Each structure stands twice: as C-alpha cells, then as structure tokens.
XYZ file of C-alpha atoms in Angstrom:
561
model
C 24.185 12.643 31.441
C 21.237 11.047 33.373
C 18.120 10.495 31.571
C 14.550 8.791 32.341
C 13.803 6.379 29.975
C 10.623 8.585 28.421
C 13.727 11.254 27.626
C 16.227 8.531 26.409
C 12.913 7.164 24.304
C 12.446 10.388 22.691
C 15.985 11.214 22.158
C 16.691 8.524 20.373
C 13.556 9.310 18.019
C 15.168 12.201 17.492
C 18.414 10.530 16.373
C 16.679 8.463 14.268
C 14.921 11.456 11.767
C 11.714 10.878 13.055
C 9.469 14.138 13.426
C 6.375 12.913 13.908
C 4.424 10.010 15.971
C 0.689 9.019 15.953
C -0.498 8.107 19.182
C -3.485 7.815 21.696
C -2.458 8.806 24.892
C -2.992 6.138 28.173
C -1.877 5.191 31.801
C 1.156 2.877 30.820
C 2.644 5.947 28.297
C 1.664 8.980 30.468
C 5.429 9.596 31.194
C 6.483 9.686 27.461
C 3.647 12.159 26.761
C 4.700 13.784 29.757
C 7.948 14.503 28.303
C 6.738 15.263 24.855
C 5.183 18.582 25.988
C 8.869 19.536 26.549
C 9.814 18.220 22.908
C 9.703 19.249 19.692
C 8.726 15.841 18.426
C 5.221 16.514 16.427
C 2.713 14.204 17.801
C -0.881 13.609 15.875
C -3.344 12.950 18.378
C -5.696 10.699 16.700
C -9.327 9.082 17.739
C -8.580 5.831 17.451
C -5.076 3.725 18.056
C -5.945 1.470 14.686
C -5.942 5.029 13.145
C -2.694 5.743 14.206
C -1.542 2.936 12.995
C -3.095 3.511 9.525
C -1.996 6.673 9.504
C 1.460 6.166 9.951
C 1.670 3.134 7.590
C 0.433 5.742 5.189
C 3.343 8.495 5.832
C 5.537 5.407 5.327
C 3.896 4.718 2.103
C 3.674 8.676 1.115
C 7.246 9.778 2.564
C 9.403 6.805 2.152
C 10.438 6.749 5.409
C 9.434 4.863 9.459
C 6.157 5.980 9.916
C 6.155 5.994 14.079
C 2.842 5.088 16.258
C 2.787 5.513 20.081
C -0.470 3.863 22.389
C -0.901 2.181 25.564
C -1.152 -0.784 26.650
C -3.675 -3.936 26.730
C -6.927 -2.179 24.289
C -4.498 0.361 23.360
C -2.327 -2.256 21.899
C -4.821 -4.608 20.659
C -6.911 -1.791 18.866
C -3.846 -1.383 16.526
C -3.535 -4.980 15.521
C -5.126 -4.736 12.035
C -3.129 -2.275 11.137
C 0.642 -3.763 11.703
C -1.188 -6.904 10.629
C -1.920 -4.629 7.021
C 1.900 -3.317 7.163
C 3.453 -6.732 7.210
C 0.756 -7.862 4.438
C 2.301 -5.240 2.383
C 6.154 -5.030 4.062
C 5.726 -1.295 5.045
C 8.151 0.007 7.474
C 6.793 0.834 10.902
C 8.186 1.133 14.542
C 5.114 0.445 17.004
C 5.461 1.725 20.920
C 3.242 0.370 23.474
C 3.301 0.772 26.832
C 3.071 -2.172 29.437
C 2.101 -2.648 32.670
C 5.016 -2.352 35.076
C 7.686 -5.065 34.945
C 6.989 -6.632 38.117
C 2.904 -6.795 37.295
C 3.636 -8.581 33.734
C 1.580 -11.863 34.092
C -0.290 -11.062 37.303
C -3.424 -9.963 34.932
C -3.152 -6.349 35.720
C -5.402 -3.382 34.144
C -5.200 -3.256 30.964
C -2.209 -5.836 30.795
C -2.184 -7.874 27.537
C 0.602 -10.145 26.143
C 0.965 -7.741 22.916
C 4.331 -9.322 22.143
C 2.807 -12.959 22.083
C 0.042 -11.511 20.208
C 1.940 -9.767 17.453
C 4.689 -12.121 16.665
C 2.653 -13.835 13.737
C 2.115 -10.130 12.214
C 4.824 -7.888 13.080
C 8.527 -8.318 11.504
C 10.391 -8.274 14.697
C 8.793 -7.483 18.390
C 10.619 -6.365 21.214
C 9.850 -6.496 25.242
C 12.837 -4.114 26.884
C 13.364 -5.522 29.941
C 14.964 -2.620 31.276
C 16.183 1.527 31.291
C 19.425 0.298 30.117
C 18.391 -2.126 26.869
C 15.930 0.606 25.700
C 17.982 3.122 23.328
C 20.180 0.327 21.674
C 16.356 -1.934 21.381
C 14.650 1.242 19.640
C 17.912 1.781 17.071
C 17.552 -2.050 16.165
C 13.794 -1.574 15.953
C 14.496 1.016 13.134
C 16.952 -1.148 11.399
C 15.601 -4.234 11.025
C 11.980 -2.104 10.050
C 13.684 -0.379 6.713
C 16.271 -2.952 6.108
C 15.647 -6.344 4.029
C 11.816 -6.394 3.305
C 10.664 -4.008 5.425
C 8.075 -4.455 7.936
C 6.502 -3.335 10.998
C 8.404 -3.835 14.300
C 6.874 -3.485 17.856
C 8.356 -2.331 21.152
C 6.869 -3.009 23.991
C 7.800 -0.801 27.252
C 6.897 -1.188 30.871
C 5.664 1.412 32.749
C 8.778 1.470 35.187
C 11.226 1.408 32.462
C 10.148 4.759 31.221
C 10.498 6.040 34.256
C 13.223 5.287 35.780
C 16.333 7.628 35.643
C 19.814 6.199 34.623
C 23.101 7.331 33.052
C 22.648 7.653 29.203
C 24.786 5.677 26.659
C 24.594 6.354 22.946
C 23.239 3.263 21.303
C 26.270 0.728 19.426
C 26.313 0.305 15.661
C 23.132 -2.325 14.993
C 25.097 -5.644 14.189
C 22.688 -8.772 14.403
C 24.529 -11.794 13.534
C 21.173 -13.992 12.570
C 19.987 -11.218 10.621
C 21.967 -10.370 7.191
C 19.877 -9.498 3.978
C 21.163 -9.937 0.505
C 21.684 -6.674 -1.386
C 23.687 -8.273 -4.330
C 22.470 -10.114 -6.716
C 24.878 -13.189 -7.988
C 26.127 -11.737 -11.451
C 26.276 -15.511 -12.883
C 22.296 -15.477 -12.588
C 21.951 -11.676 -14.539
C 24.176 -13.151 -17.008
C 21.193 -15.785 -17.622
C 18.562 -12.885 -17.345
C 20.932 -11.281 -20.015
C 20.248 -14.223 -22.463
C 17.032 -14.693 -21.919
C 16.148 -11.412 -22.723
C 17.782 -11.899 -26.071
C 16.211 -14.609 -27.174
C 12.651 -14.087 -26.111
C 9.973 -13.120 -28.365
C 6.981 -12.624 -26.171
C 8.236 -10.954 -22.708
C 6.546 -9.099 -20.404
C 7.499 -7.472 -17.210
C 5.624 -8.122 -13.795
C 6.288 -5.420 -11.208
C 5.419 -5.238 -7.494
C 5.343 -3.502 -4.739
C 9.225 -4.284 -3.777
C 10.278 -1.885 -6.679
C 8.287 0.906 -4.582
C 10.187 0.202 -1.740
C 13.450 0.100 -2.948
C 13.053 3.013 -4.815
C 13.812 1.486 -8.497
C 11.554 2.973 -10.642
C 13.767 4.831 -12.450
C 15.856 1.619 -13.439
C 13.017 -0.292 -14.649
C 11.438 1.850 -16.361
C 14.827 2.190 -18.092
C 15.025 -1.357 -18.137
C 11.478 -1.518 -19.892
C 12.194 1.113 -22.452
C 15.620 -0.283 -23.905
C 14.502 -3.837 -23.961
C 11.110 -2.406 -25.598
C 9.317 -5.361 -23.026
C 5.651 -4.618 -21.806
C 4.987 -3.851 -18.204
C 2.118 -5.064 -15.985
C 2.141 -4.550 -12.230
C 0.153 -6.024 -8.995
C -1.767 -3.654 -7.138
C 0.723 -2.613 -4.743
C 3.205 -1.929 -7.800
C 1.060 1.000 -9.613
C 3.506 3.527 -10.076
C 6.344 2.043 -10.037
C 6.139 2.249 -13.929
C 4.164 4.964 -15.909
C 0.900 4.530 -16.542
C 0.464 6.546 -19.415
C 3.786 4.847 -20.756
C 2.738 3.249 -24.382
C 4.645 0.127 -22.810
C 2.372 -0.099 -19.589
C -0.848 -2.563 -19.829
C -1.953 -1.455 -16.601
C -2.787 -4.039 -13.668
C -2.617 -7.947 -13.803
C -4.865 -10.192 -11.489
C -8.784 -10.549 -10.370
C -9.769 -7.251 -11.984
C -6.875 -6.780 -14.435
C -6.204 -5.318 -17.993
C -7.728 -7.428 -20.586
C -4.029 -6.915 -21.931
C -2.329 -7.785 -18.642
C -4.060 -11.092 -18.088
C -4.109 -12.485 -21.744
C -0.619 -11.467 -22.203
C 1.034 -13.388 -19.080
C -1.043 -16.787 -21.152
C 0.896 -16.011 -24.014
C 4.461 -15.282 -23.222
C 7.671 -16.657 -23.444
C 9.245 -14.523 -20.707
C 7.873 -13.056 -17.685
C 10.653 -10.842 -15.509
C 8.623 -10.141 -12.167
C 10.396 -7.785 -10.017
C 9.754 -7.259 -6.280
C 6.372 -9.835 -6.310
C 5.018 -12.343 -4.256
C 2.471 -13.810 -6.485
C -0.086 -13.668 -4.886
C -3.683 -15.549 -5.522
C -5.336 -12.297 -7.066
C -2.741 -12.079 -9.353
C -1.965 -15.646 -10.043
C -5.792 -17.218 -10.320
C -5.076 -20.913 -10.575
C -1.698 -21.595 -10.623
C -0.750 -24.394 -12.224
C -1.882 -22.423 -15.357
C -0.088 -18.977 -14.279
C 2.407 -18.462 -17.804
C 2.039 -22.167 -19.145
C 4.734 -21.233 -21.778
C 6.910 -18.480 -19.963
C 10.187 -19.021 -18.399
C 10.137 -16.806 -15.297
C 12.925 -15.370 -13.444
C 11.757 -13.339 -10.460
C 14.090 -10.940 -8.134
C 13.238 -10.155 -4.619
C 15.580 -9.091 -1.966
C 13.587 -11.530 0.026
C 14.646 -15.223 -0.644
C 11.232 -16.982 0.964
C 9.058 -15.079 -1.479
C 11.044 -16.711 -4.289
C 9.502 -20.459 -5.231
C 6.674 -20.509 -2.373
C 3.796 -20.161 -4.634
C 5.160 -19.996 -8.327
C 8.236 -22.250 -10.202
C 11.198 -19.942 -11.311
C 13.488 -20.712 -13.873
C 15.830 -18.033 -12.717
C 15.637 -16.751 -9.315
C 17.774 -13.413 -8.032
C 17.882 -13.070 -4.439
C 18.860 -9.136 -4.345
C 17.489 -5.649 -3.599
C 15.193 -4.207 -6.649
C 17.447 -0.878 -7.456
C 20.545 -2.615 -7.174
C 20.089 -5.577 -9.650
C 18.098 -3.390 -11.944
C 21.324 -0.518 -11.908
C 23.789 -4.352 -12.378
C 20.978 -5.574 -15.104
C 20.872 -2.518 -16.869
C 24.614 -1.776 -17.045
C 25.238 -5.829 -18.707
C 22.112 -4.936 -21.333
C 24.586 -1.774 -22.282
C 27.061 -3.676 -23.191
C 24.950 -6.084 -25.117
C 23.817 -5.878 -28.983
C 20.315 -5.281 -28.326
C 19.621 -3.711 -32.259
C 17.168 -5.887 -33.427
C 15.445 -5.818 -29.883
C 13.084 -3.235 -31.818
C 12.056 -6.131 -35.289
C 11.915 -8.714 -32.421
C 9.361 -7.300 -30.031
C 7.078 -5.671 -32.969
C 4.527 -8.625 -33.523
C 4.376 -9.057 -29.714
C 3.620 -5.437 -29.031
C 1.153 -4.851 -32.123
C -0.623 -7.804 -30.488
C -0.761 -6.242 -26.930
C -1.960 -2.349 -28.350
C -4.541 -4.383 -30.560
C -5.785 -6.429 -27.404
C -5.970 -2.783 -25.605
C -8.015 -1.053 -28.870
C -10.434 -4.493 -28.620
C -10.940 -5.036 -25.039
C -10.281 -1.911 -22.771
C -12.251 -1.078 -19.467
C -15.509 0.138 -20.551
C -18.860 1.765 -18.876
C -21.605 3.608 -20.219
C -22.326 6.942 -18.477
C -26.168 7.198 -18.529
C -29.003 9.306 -16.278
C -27.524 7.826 -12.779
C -23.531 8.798 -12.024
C -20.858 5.652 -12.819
C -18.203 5.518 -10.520
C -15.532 5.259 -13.084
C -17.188 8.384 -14.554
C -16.001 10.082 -10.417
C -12.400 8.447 -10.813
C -11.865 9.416 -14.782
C -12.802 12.851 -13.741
C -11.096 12.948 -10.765
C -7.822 12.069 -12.607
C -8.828 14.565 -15.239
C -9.024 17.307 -12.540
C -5.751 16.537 -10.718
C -3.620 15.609 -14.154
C -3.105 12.665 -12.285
C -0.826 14.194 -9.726
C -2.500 13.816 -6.692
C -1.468 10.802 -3.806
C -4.306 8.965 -3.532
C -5.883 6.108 -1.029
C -8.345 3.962 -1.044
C -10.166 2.004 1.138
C -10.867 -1.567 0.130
C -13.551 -3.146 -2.146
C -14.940 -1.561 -5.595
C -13.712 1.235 -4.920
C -10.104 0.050 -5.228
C -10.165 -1.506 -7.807
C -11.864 1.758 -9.745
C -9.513 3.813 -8.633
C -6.428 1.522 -9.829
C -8.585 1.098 -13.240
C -9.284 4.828 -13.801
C -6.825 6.807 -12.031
C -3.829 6.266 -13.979
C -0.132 6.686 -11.612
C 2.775 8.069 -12.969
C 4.920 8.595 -9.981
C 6.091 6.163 -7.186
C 4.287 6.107 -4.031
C 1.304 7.749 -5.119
C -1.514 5.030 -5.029
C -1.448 3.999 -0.475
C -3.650 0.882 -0.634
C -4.477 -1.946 1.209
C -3.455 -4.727 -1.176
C -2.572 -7.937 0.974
C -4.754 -7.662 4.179
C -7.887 -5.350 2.348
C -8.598 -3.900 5.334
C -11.532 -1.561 4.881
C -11.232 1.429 7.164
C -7.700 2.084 5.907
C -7.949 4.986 3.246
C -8.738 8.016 5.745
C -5.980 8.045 8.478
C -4.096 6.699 5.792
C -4.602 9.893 3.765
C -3.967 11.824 6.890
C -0.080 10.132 7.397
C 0.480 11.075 3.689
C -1.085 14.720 4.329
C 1.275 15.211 7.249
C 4.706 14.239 5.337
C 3.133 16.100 2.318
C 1.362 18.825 3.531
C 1.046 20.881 -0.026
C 0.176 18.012 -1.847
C -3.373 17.373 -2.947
C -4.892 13.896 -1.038
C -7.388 12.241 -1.840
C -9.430 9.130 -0.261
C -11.493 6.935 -2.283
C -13.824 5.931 -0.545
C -17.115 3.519 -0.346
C -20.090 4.602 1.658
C -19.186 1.601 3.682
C -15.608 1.227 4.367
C -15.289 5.013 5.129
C -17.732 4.226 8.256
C -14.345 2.228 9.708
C -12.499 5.058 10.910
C -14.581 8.205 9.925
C -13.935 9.416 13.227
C -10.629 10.393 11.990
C -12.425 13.094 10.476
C -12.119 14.837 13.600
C -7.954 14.444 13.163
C -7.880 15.465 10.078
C -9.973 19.257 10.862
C -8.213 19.393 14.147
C -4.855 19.427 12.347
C -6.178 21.316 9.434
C -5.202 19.035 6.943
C -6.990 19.367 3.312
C -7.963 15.988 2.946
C -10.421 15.375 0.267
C -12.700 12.167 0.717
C -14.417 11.047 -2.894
C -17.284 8.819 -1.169
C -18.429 6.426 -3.822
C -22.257 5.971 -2.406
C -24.212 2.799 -3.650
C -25.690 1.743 -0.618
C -24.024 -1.365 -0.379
C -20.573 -3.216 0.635
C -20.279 -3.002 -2.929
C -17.679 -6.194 -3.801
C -19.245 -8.744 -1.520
C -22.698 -7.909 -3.385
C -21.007 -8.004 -6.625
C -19.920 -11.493 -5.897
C -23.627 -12.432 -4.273
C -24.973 -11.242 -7.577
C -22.327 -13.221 -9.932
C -22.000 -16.185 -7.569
C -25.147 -16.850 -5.068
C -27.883 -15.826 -7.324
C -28.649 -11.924 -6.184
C -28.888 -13.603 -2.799
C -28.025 -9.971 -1.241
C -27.252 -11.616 2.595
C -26.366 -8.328 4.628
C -24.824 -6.417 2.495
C -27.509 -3.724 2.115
C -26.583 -0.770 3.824
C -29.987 -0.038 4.869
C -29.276 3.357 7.467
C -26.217 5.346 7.086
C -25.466 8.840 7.674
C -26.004 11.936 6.216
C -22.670 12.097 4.816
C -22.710 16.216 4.050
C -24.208 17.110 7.775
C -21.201 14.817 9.385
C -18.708 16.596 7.819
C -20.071 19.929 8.554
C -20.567 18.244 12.229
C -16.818 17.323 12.105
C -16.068 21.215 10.749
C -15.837 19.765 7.384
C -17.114 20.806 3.944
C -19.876 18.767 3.164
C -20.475 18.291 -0.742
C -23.156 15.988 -2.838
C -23.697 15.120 -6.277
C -26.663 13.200 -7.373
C -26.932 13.391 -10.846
C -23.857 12.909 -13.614
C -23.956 16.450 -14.621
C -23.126 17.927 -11.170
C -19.911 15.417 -10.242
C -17.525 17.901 -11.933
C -18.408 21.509 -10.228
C -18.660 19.237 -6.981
C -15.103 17.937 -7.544
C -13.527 21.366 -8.357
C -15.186 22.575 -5.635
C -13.801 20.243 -3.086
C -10.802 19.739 -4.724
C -9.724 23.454 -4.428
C -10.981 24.305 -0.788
C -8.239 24.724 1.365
C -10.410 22.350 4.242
C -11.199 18.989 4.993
C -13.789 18.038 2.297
C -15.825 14.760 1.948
C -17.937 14.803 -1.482
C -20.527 12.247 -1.649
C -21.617 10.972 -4.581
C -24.669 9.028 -5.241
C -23.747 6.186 -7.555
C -25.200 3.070 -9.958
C -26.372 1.068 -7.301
C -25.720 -2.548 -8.642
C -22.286 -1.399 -10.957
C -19.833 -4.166 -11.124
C -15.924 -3.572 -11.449
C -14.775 -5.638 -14.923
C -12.859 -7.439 -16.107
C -12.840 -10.140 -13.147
C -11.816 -13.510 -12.881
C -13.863 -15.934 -10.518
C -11.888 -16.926 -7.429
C -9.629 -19.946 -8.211
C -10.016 -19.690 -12.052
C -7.003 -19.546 -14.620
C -6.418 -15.472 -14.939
C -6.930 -15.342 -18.426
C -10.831 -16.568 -18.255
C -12.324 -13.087 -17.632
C -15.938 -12.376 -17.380
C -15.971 -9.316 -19.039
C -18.205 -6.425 -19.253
C-alpha cells in the first residue's frame, strides 16, 4: 500500500488512540492539513500555537492520555516553546509536530526555518528530526512511547516539508525497543521491607504526595495506604487530588502558601513517606532545615529526582501504583493493631493545629477572593475540573477549592506560566465535554491567551472563566508590599478591558459582580449556561494569599494572616 507521508502521519495517529490534535495551520504542514479534510481525526483550530500547546497539555492532564499539538515551522514552532517547556516542568505527556522547511533547505536560513530541535532539547523529553518518508511511522510510535512511559514528558517531531509529501510503500511500525532507554517499574522488595519497619516504629509520620501519584494513576493505593497506617497526608501543588481533600487524614498543601498543619507538621516528624515528588524549593523553603528529625524514604519511578535536592534514608526507584499495590500487600500481612494508640497523640496534635491556625479571611463590604473560590466549590460540590492560571489566584483556588478526585486541579506548578488556565480548560473541555470547567483566573494572566476565547465559542465548549479582578499582577505586588516597602514597580494594571463586552465580542456571556452579595446569583448564573461564560469579579484590591513563607526561609516560619 503506497502512502504520502501526511497519510502515513495520520494513520499512525490513528493507531495510536489519538482523536484529536491542536494545531495552527502553516506552509511547512499544509499537506498534513491537506489530508486531514479527508480524515476523521478531530482537529481544534486554535488562535495561537502556545495555545495549542496549553491546550493539549491540559487534555493530557484532564484525560490521562497524549495530548497531540500540530504547527508549522520557525514562529510556529517557537510560539509553542513555553508550553512544552511547562509540560516537562510538570512531566505531562505530549507528542509535538512541527513542520520544517524542506530537507535540502535545512541550514540555508530559509522562511520561516528555525533549528526547533536544537532549541527544544533542554525542554522537551526526547526530540526527533525524521530524516526521511521511510523513518517517519516507526519515529512517531517511539515518540508516543517514550512520552507516556517512565516520567512522562513532552516529545517533539520535527518533519520536513518533503517528507510529508513524498509517496512510498507503507510498513507498519516494529515493536518500540530502545536499548538506552529502560525505566524501572519494580521497586526492590528488600527496600519496602525497610519502609515496612519504619512504618512500625514511627510515631510522628506523615505522607508527602506529588504529582507522580497523578500520573501513575495510584490514588486509590495511597489513599489505602494512608487509611490503614492511620498516617497524615500533605501534597505539593501538582499532587491535589491524588488524596481526598475532605479526608479527616488530609492537611491540605505543604510549601510557600501551605496548611499551617502541613508545614509545622513536616518540622515535627519522625517519618516523612513522599511519593512521586521532586522537592522542589516552594515546598522545601531552606533545605538544610526541610524534616530536621524525619527519616525520609521517597519513591519515584524516576531515579535522578531521588537525592538531587533532599537526603533520603530510603530511596525506591519504582512506578507510584506498583510499589504502593507491593507496599500495601507487605502492611497486610503485618500486625499493624496498635497502629491506631500509636498515631493518636500525633493526629490530636495535627486536628488541634487545624482548629488553631486554619486559612482565614474576613468577608466585609468589598468581595474576598476566597469568598469566589469557597462559593464556587460550594456551587459545584467540588466536582468540577478546574484550572488556573498562575499567581494568587492559584494558590486560592488550591486553598479553597477542596479536590477529591485525581486529575481535577490542571495547573501550572513548575514553570507558573501565566496564560495557561484558558486553552488549558479548553483541552480538558474537549476530552470531557459534559463535565463542568472552570478557569481561575486573574485579571492579568487571563490577558495571555484570551484570544482563545474565540476557540472555545467556535467549538461551543461551556467553559466558565471565574476572573479574579484586583487590578494588579496580584503575587508580584503582594511580594512588593511584604518585601520592597509598597514599592508597587509595574504591577498596576492601569487599562484593561471591559471584561463583560469582550466576551459578548467573542459570542460569550459576559457576567460581573461588584459587590459580595451578588457573587452567588452571578456564579449560578454562569455556572449553568450551556455557553462560554467569563464572570468578572471585582475583588479586595491589596488581599494577600496566607500563610506564606518568605523565599529561602525554613517552611515552618510562616507569616500568617
């Protein structure tokens, strides 16, 4: 069977599950869109290639599964940089297609000809240049491998013009075998033996969970895990969800803008069991005082993470859902009957730290943002899939909106790219299209990509957009204010749009609320129209997010509210 390379491109899409790519057409890709008309591919045109990008990092994040982006090459390419730069960040699993300039042209400085492969090989998992017609089906199967295997991450394929189109006889991609390329699924049973005792003994432990327990799907072991050892859970960002929230064992976020209960507990305990982490600075603070007095054993499918910015006393090298499944079948077969008289001074300490010192605000004459989120959580019982973009809003919406369920918080947690929560939103609405999304946004940050507005009303998708509207980039003025003196250097928003006109400009419902008393009939009323909504609400200009802990300080020194 002879096929172009645009068909053998497409087919082996196909082969691969996918259903749906987010592209921006261009000269170097006109043959694959070519031969999408005659597909049955979906393809979600968007306005901007970093919000195809975003949008299928968020699908990823929603669904589970590749998220797929198609664009051109040189700006085409570059434009979608911050986003596989925010999928690596946060090891979500994306296949990126960019056209090139035709083979023999590569280096001769042709239009729009840019060295994307060069350029993306600090920020991209794996990145590919096929060379020719006959590499390309067996390059895009490895693509999708080495993207969902291991730690995922985004991988990039870059494909001349002439490849694409030329016509040769098709041959069904081998089995992917890559000899340098092996990750470790098992965990060494000698090491959960350890993890075994050490749960025993301890008398203060705590659980850390991150983001890797989203990806490998282990919620449901350890939140088993959690409940039969009776051990306290905190998570990173990226790791809401992967335990209940509204679990009497959950102390909610650790880091910069953690739990009071989070933070004070990782001073005190004996035992911290971080699962699928990186430890990163927000969550660490200084680290040379990160646990003084806990022994730490930390598993991660990825063996680099483990050590490189925290000591381990017991390090498991091993995917999340299949050491938790070993870990919880040796804790079966252990005594674990006074597990119950053993943990009770520990956890009367944590639920008394939580009654003293929980996130607080007063709701006065002006609307508080964590007033929006509370009720917005209130509203949706907490089952909608929300994004964010990144700054105060963030963090109010991982303070306020408390997740339940896996994979429904899509967030920018290592790169905090602003600009992110919209097409974002718009991935997840497309693998979900009867769930309720919502974006939580800041006046600011939605600004990025609001032209992905137009995406979402072309496509009728019901994305909601919660705008929370202070006037200012709201962290880096919270951080002028604690730490340069209220010198406010450019962070005033001084001109911004009318934020209820653009979306009926867009084809959008347009919604305000300006005074505490109206943010409820505005969110029922956006939440339950079946359009694209953005509600806008005026906010506390000068409202900081608490708890936080300066940059560089120990994590359990906490300016607090």
């Amino acid at each position: 069977m002879k096929l172009t390379g645009a068909q053998i491109l497409l087919k082996t899409l196909k082969d691969e599950g996918v259903d749906t790519i987010f592209g921006y057409p261009g000269g170097c890709v006109i043959d694959i869109y070519d031969e999408l008309l005659r597909s049955d591919l979906r393809h979600i045109f968007v306005r901007h290639e970093q919000g195809a990008i975003h949008a299928a990092d968020g699908y990823a994040r929603a669904s589970g599964r590749v998220g797929v982006c198609l664009v051109t090459s040189g700006p085409g390419a570059t434009n979608t940089i911050t986003g596989i730069a925010n999928a690596f960040m946060d090891s979500i699993p994306v296949v990126i297609i960019t056209g090139q300039v035709p083979s023999h042209l590569i280096g001769n400085d042709a239009f729009q000809e840019v060295d994307i492969v060069g350029i993306t090989r600090p920020c991209t998992k794996h990145n590919y240049l096929v060379n020719s017609t006959e590499e390309l089906a067996q390059t895009i199967k490895e693509a999708f491998f080495i993207a969902s295997s291991g730690r995922p991450g985004p991988v990039l394929v870059d494909i001349p013009k002439n490849v694409v189109q030329n016509t040769i006889e098709y041959k069904a991609p081998k089995t992917v075998k890559l000899r340098s390329y092996n990750p470790t699924y098992n965990p060494n049973m000698k090491q959960l033996h350890k993890v075994v005792e050490l749960i025993r003994e301890a008398k203060r432990p705590i659980i850390f969970a991150g983001g890797g327990v989203l990806l490998s799907k282990a919620a449901r072991e350890l939140t088993e895990l959690a409940r039969k050892t009776q051990i306290p859970v905190t998570t990173s960002l990226m790791g809401m969800g992967a335990f209940p929230g509204s679990d009497p064992l959950c102390m909610g976020m650790i880091g910069m803008h953690g739990t009071y209960r989070a933070n004070t507990s990782s001073g005190k305990c004996d035992l911290m069991i971080a699962v699928g982490v990186r430890f990163d600075d927000r969550v660490t603070g200084k680290t040379d005082t990160f646990t003084p007095h806990a022994k730490i054993v930390h598993i991660d499918i990825d063996p680099t993470s483990i050590r490189k910015n925290i000591p381990v006393a017991v390090p498991v090298v091993g995917d999340c859902k299949i050491t938790l499944t070993h870990l919880n079948k040796l804790l079966d077969e252990t005594d674990l009957s006074d597990v119950q008289k053993k943990r009770k001074i520990w956890l009367d300490q944590i639920e008394d730290w939580k009654k003293t010192q929980p996130f607080a605000y007063q709701q006065g004459a002006v609307i508080k943002p964590q007033y929006v989120v509370e009720k917005l959580y209130e509203l949706t019982r907490g089952d909608a899939i929300i994004s964010t973009e990144v700054g105060q809003n963030q963090m109010w919406a991982a303070q306020y909106y408390h997740f339940d369920n896996p994979q429904h918080l899509l967030t920018s947690g290592g790169l905090g790219a602003m600009g992110f929560g919209l097409p974002a939103a718009i991935g997840a609405q497309i693998a979900f299209p009867d769930k309720l999304v919502v974006d939580i946004a800041g006046d600011a940050s939605i600004q990025m990509n609001i032209q992905e507005m137009a995406t979402a009303v072309q496509y009728c998708l019901p994305v909601k957009i919660v705008i929370l509207n202070n006037g200012f980039l709201g962290m880096v003025r919270q951080w002028q204010e604690f730490f340069y003196e209220k010198r406010y250097a450019c962070t005033l928003v001084e001109h911004a749009p009318d934020f209820v006109k653009l979306a009926e400009a867009y084809g959008a419902v347009g919604l305000r609320a300006q005074k505490p008393e109206e943010v409820e009939a505005v969110l029922r009323e956006g939440l339950f129209s079946p359009k694209t909504v953005i509600m806008d609400f005026v906010i506390e200009r000068e409202e900081c997010v608490y708890p936080m802990v300066p940059a560089g300080a120990p994590i359990t020194e906490m300016l607090l509210v």
